[in-house]
Coordinates of C-alpha atoms in Angstrom, one line a residue:
M203 CA -184.2 105.4 67.2
K204 CA -182.6 102.1 68.0
N205 CA -184.6 100.7 65.0
Y206 CA -183.1 103.6 62.7
T207 CA -180.2 102.3 64.2
C208 CA -180.6 98.9 63.9
L209 CA -181.8 99.9 60.7
L210 CA -178.6 102.2 59.3
L211 CA -176.4 99.4 59.8
M212 CA -178.0 96.3 58.0
S213 CA -178.3 99.2 55.0
F214 CA -173.8 100.1 55.6
F215 CA -173.7 96.3 55.5
F216 CA -175.6 95.6 52.9
Y217 CA -173.8 98.2 50.2
L218 CA -170.4 97.0 52.4
S219 CA -171.2 92.9 50.4
N220 CA -172.8 94.1 47.7
A221 CA -169.4 96.1 47.2
Q222 CA -167.6 93.4 48.4
S223 CA -169.7 91.4 45.8
E224 CA -169.3 94.1 42.7
K225 CA -165.4 94.1 43.5
E226 CA -165.4 89.8 43.5
E227 CA -167.0 90.2 40.3
I228 CA -164.8 92.9 38.3
Y229 CA -161.7 90.7 39.7
T230 CA -163.0 87.1 37.7
C231 CA -163.4 89.2 34.9
L232 CA -159.6 90.2 34.5
Q233 CA -158.3 87.1 35.4
H234 CA -160.0 85.9 32.4
Y235 CA -157.6 89.1 30.9
I236 CA -154.7 87.4 32.4
Q237 CA -154.7 83.7 33.0
G238 CA -156.0 83.9 29.3
T239 CA -153.3 85.8 27.8
S240 CA -150.7 83.8 30.2
Y241 CA -152.4 80.6 28.9
N242 CA -153.1 81.7 25.2
N243 CA -157.5 80.3 25.5
I244 CA -158.6 82.6 23.8
E245 CA -162.3 81.8 25.1
R246 CA -161.2 83.4 28.7
I247 CA -159.7 86.1 27.2
A248 CA -163.4 86.5 24.6
A249 CA -165.3 85.9 27.9
A250 CA -163.4 89.3 29.4
F251 CA -163.7 91.5 26.6
Y252 CA -167.0 93.4 25.7
S253 CA -167.6 92.2 22.0
D254 CA -166.8 95.8 20.0
A255 CA -164.6 96.4 23.0
N256 CA -160.9 98.6 21.2
L257 CA -157.7 98.3 22.4
Y258 CA -155.2 101.3 21.9
L259 CA -152.3 100.7 21.6
S260 CA -148.1 102.1 21.1
G261 CA -147.5 101.5 17.2
K262 CA -145.0 102.0 14.4
D263 CA -142.9 105.3 16.3
N264 CA -145.2 105.3 19.0
A265 CA -148.6 106.0 16.3
L266 CA -151.6 105.2 18.1
R267 CA -152.7 101.9 17.4
V268 CA -155.9 101.2 17.9
V269 CA -157.1 97.9 17.6
P270 CA -160.1 96.3 17.5
S271 CA -161.1 93.1 20.9
K272 CA -161.7 90.2 18.1
K273 CA -158.2 91.1 17.0
Y274 CA -156.1 90.7 20.1
I275 CA -157.7 87.7 21.1
S276 CA -156.7 86.0 17.6
W277 CA -152.9 86.8 18.7
F278 CA -153.4 84.8 21.2
D279 CA -155.0 81.7 19.1
N280 CA -152.3 78.9 18.8
D281 CA -154.1 75.2 19.4
A282 CA -150.5 73.8 19.6
R283 CA -150.5 76.9 22.5
K284 CA -153.6 76.5 24.1
G285 CA -153.4 75.6 28.0
K286 CA -149.2 76.1 28.3
F287 CA -147.9 79.0 29.5
N288 CA -146.4 81.7 27.1
G289 CA -144.1 83.7 29.7
R290 CA -146.3 86.5 30.4
I291 CA -147.6 86.8 34.3
G292 CA -150.2 89.2 35.2
N293 CA -151.3 91.0 38.7
I294 CA -154.2 93.8 39.5
I295 CA -153.1 96.2 40.8
S296 CA -155.7 98.2 41.5
I297 CA -159.8 98.7 41.1
D298 CA -161.7 101.5 42.2
Q299 CA -165.4 101.2 41.6
T300 CA -168.7 103.0 40.2
N301 CA -172.0 101.5 40.6
D302 CA -172.0 100.1 37.2
I303 CA -168.3 101.2 35.6
A304 CA -164.9 100.8 37.0
T305 CA -161.7 101.4 36.1
A306 CA -158.5 99.2 36.8
K307 CA -154.5 98.7 36.9
V308 CA -152.8 95.6 35.9
E309 CA -149.4 95.3 35.6
I310 CA -148.8 92.2 33.4
L311 CA -143.8 90.9 33.1
I312 CA -142.4 89.3 30.1
P313 CA -139.5 87.9 32.4
A314 CA -138.0 86.9 29.3
K315 CA -137.4 90.3 27.4
N316 CA -136.8 91.6 30.7
I317 CA -140.7 94.1 29.6
R318 CA -143.1 95.1 32.0
F319 CA -146.7 96.3 31.2
T320 CA -149.0 98.4 32.9
D321 CA -153.0 97.8 31.6
L322 CA -155.1 100.3 32.4
F323 CA -159.0 99.1 31.8
L324 CA -162.6 100.7 31.1
L325 CA -165.0 98.4 32.8
K326 CA -168.8 98.2 32.9
K327 CA -171.7 96.0 33.9
L328 CA -173.9 95.3 31.3
D329 CA -176.5 92.4 31.0
G330 CA -175.2 91.5 34.8
Q331 CA -171.3 90.8 33.4
W332 CA -168.3 92.4 34.0
K333 CA -166.7 93.0 31.1
I334 CA -163.5 95.2 29.5
M335 CA -164.9 98.3 27.3
S336 CA -161.7 99.2 26.6
K337 CA -157.5 99.5 27.2
S338 CA -154.6 100.9 26.4
A339 CA -151.0 99.5 27.7
T340 CA -147.7 100.7 27.9
K341 CA -144.0 99.7 28.2
E342 CA -141.1 99.4 29.9
N343 CA -138.3 98.0 30.7
S344 CA -138.6 95.9 34.3
N345 CA -136.1 93.7 36.2
K346 CA -138.7 92.2 38.0
Q347 CA -138.6 88.3 37.2
G348 CA -142.3 87.4 39.1
D349 CA -140.9 86.5 42.0
R350 CA -143.1 86.8 45.2
I351 CA -142.6 88.5 49.1
L352 CA -145.7 88.2 50.9
F353 CA -145.5 91.2 53.7
I354 CA -148.0 89.4 56.5
V355 CA -149.8 92.5 58.6
S356 CA -152.3 92.9 60.8
N357 CA -156.0 94.3 60.6
A358 CA -155.2 95.6 64.6
D359 CA -156.0 99.1 65.2
H360 CA -156.5 98.7 69.4
Y361 CA -154.5 96.9 72.3
G362 CA -156.4 94.4 73.2
T363 CA -159.8 95.4 74.4
S364 CA -158.9 98.8 75.4
D365 CA -158.9 102.0 74.1
L366 CA -154.9 102.3 72.5
Y367 CA -155.6 102.6 69.5
T368 CA -152.2 100.8 67.6
G369 CA -151.2 99.8 64.0
N370 CA -149.0 98.8 61.8
S371 CA -145.5 99.9 61.5
F372 CA -145.5 102.2 58.3
S373 CA -141.4 102.4 58.4
E374 CA -140.7 98.5 59.1
I375 CA -142.8 98.1 55.6
V376 CA -141.4 101.2 53.5
N377 CA -137.6 100.5 54.3
A378 CA -137.8 96.5 53.5
Y379 CA -140.6 97.0 50.6
E380 CA -137.9 99.3 49.1
V381 CA -135.7 97.4 49.2
F382 CA -137.6 94.2 48.0
A383 CA -139.5 96.3 44.8
S384 CA -135.2 97.9 43.3
E385 CA -134.1 93.6 43.2
G386 CA -136.9 93.7 41.1
Y387 CA -139.4 91.7 43.7
S388 CA -143.4 91.7 43.5
I389 CA -145.0 92.2 47.1
D390 CA -148.7 91.3 48.4
F391 CA -150.3 92.1 51.8
V392 CA -151.6 90.2 54.0
S393 CA -153.5 90.1 57.2
P394 CA -156.6 87.7 59.4
D395 CA -159.2 89.6 57.9
G396 CA -157.8 90.8 54.9
G397 CA -159.2 94.3 54.2
P398 CA -157.4 97.9 55.3
I399 CA -155.2 97.2 58.2
P400 CA -154.1 100.1 60.2
V401 CA -150.6 102.3 59.8
S402 CA -148.6 104.4 62.4
Y403 CA -145.4 105.8 62.8
I404 CA -145.7 108.0 59.7
N405 CA -143.5 111.2 59.2
T406 CA -144.2 113.2 56.1
S407 CA -140.9 114.5 56.2
I408 CA -139.0 111.6 55.8
P409 CA -138.8 111.1 52.0
M410 CA -139.2 107.8 51.8
Y411 CA -142.1 107.7 54.4
K412 CA -143.9 110.3 51.9
K413 CA -142.6 108.8 48.7
Y414 CA -145.0 105.8 49.9
L415 CA -147.9 107.5 51.2
Y416 CA -148.7 109.0 48.7
N417 CA -148.1 106.8 46.1
S418 CA -151.7 104.8 45.3
D419 CA -150.9 102.3 44.1
F420 CA -149.1 101.0 46.7
M421 CA -151.8 102.6 49.5
Y422 CA -154.0 100.6 47.6
A423 CA -152.4 97.2 48.8
L424 CA -152.6 98.4 52.5
G425 CA -156.3 99.1 52.1
H426 CA -157.2 95.5 50.4
T427 CA -154.6 93.5 52.1
K428 CA -155.2 90.1 50.8
K429 CA -157.8 87.5 53.3
P430 CA -154.9 84.1 53.6
I431 CA -158.0 82.3 51.7
E432 CA -156.3 83.6 48.6
I433 CA -152.9 83.3 49.2
E434 CA -151.0 80.1 46.8
A435 CA -148.1 80.5 49.4
S436 CA -146.2 78.5 46.4
N437 CA -146.2 81.7 44.9
Y438 CA -143.4 83.1 47.7
K439 CA -139.2 83.5 48.3
A440 CA -140.2 84.6 51.7
V441 CA -143.2 85.6 54.5
Y442 CA -142.3 88.9 56.2
Y443 CA -144.3 89.7 59.6
V444 CA -144.4 93.2 59.9
G445 CA -144.1 95.3 63.5
G446 CA -145.5 97.7 65.2
G447 CA -148.1 97.3 68.0
S448 CA -150.9 95.7 65.2
A449 CA -148.2 92.7 65.1
M450 CA -149.6 91.3 68.9
Y451 CA -152.9 90.2 68.0
G452 CA -154.3 88.3 65.3
V453 CA -151.2 87.0 63.4
P454 CA -150.0 85.5 65.9
T455 CA -152.3 82.1 66.2
N456 CA -154.1 83.1 63.1
K457 CA -154.0 79.3 61.4
E458 CA -154.2 80.0 57.8
I459 CA -151.0 82.3 58.8
Q460 CA -149.3 79.9 60.2
K461 CA -150.0 77.1 56.9
I462 CA -148.7 79.7 54.8
S463 CA -145.7 80.5 56.1
M464 CA -144.9 76.8 56.8
H465 CA -145.4 76.2 53.4
V466 CA -143.1 78.7 52.1
Y467 CA -140.3 77.6 54.5
E468 CA -140.7 74.0 54.6
E469 CA -141.8 73.3 50.7
Q470 CA -140.6 75.7 48.6
G471 CA -137.5 75.7 51.2
G472 CA -138.2 79.8 51.4
I473 CA -137.4 82.0 54.0
I474 CA -138.9 83.1 57.2
S475 CA -138.6 86.5 58.8
S476 CA -140.2 89.2 61.1
V477 CA -138.8 92.3 62.4
C478 CA -139.3 94.3 66.3
H479 CA -142.1 93.4 67.1
G480 CA -143.3 91.0 64.0
T481 CA -141.4 89.0 65.6
A482 CA -144.7 88.0 67.7
G483 CA -145.3 86.7 64.6
I484 CA -142.8 83.5 64.5
A485 CA -143.1 82.9 68.0
Y486 CA -145.7 79.7 67.2
L487 CA -145.2 78.5 64.4
K488 CA -144.4 75.1 63.9
T489 CA -142.1 72.2 61.8
K490 CA -143.8 69.7 60.8
D491 CA -143.0 67.0 63.6
G492 CA -144.5 69.4 65.5
K493 CA -142.0 71.8 67.0
Y494 CA -141.5 75.4 67.0
L495 CA -139.4 76.5 64.5
V496 CA -137.4 78.7 67.1
S497 CA -136.3 76.3 68.4
G498 CA -132.2 75.7 68.9
K499 CA -132.3 78.5 66.5
R500 CA -131.4 82.7 67.3
V501 CA -134.1 84.9 67.3
N502 CA -134.0 88.7 67.5
G503 CA -137.2 90.8 68.0
Y504 CA -138.1 93.3 70.3
P505 CA -137.2 92.3 73.6
D506 CA -139.2 92.4 77.0
D507 CA -136.1 94.4 78.7
Y508 CA -136.9 97.3 76.5
E509 CA -141.0 97.8 77.8
R510 CA -142.5 99.8 79.2
K511 CA -144.7 97.3 81.8
D512 CA -146.1 100.1 84.2
A513 CA -147.9 101.9 81.0
P514 CA -151.5 100.7 80.0
Y515 CA -150.4 99.2 76.9
F516 CA -148.4 96.4 78.2
K517 CA -151.0 95.2 80.4
E518 CA -152.6 94.7 77.4
F519 CA -150.4 92.8 75.6
P520 CA -151.3 88.8 74.8
F521 CA -147.7 87.2 75.9
L522 CA -144.1 88.3 76.2
I523 CA -142.5 87.7 72.5
K524 CA -138.9 87.0 74.7
K525 CA -140.1 85.1 77.0
T526 CA -142.1 83.4 74.8
I527 CA -139.3 82.5 72.2
E528 CA -137.4 81.3 74.8
N529 CA -139.8 78.9 76.6
H530 CA -140.3 77.5 73.3
G531 CA -136.1 77.2 73.3
G532 CA -135.0 80.0 71.1
I533 CA -132.3 81.6 71.8
F534 CA -133.3 85.2 72.5
K535 CA -130.5 87.8 71.0
F536 CA -130.7 91.6 71.0
S537 CA -128.0 94.7 70.8
K538 CA -128.9 98.6 72.4
R539 CA -132.4 100.6 72.0
N540 CA -132.2 102.2 68.5
T541 CA -129.3 100.1 67.3
P542 CA -129.8 97.9 64.2
H543 CA -129.5 94.2 65.2
I544 CA -130.2 91.4 62.7
E545 CA -129.7 87.5 63.3
V546 CA -129.2 85.0 60.7
D547 CA -129.9 81.0 61.9
Q548 CA -130.2 79.0 58.1
R549 CA -133.2 80.5 56.4
L550 CA -134.8 82.6 59.7
V551 CA -133.9 85.9 59.6
T552 CA -135.0 88.0 62.1
G553 CA -134.1 92.3 63.1
Q554 CA -135.1 94.0 66.4
N555 CA -136.2 97.3 65.7
A556 CA -137.1 99.8 63.1
Q557 CA -133.7 100.7 61.6
S558 CA -133.5 97.2 61.7
S559 CA -136.1 96.4 58.5
T560 CA -133.7 97.7 55.3
A561 CA -131.5 95.2 56.7
V562 CA -133.0 92.8 57.0
A563 CA -134.3 92.8 53.6
K564 CA -131.3 93.2 52.6
K565 CA -130.5 90.1 53.8
I566 CA -133.4 87.9 52.8
T567 CA -132.3 89.6 49.3
E568 CA -129.4 88.0 49.4
L569 CA -130.0 84.2 51.0
L570 CA -132.8 84.1 48.4
K571 CA -129.4 85.6 45.7
K572 CA -127.7 82.0 46.9
S573 CA -130.3 79.7 46.7

């Protein structure tokens, strides 16, 4: 029985590893397309497409226009512009792969023209390589300018080593996401391990929750969060530490995530923000001179005073937010339970609870407009 169980586990991990490898190869193929079309590099574009691929586009009066991939590639054949950014900003929205076929959705922004293209691809693995077999696209007006916000979330699905389930606060994610998206920002998610994250506090009777819970692109992002190594910190204007019980684990002492946040703050002049238990994530951040980021600053988050100290979950906490912030020189402020409260101290924006998440996001967009 033990040998059988071991064999099953080995088979599962082989399947998982193989699936991840295939996704990475598909990702590489799509990046050839994105980077090639953004920098007029016809060799990279050609590397993405099957030689006899077709593009199904909209022509005059929205009539179907079938363009062979070779002709499409020629549109970017400009020696004088090769390697120079042409204003196209690409982002992979989703990938769905089964055996040797896959579909993918890619967003292409052209901020100078306030245009957003949504590209849909059919891919197939041929002779060991993934190739785009066909592409279709649609165009719409957009206020997206390519500026990005990074949501920092946790993979922890239990309180410590207990059997008590926990998750990232869905409300704190969607409330802030809605604000940023409406202002034209693109949002990425990063977690210590990457991949799927647990979410909690979901009420499908609330229209906002329902809107995002059944949005396949949004839920794909939560199911495929990025690993820290996949994040280029210079791409972000702000980081946002999401709360929920999960926030107490994996994130606060993660060195890679700390580096990302402090790069955004110190090198990019960006904003660090948190809400509720997400404030645990900023408790150990240090500036270049070795001082705690919170030292001398007003900070908000879920206060220790409101925790149920006799509850099993509380006994699993690795540290206390308010106590740690104060020990690190921060000035912890909070209000009555279940009332919105945010603190803004220069480029540090923190909120007390889920009710504060919208206000935190709005303050961030306000500060970014002034910067």
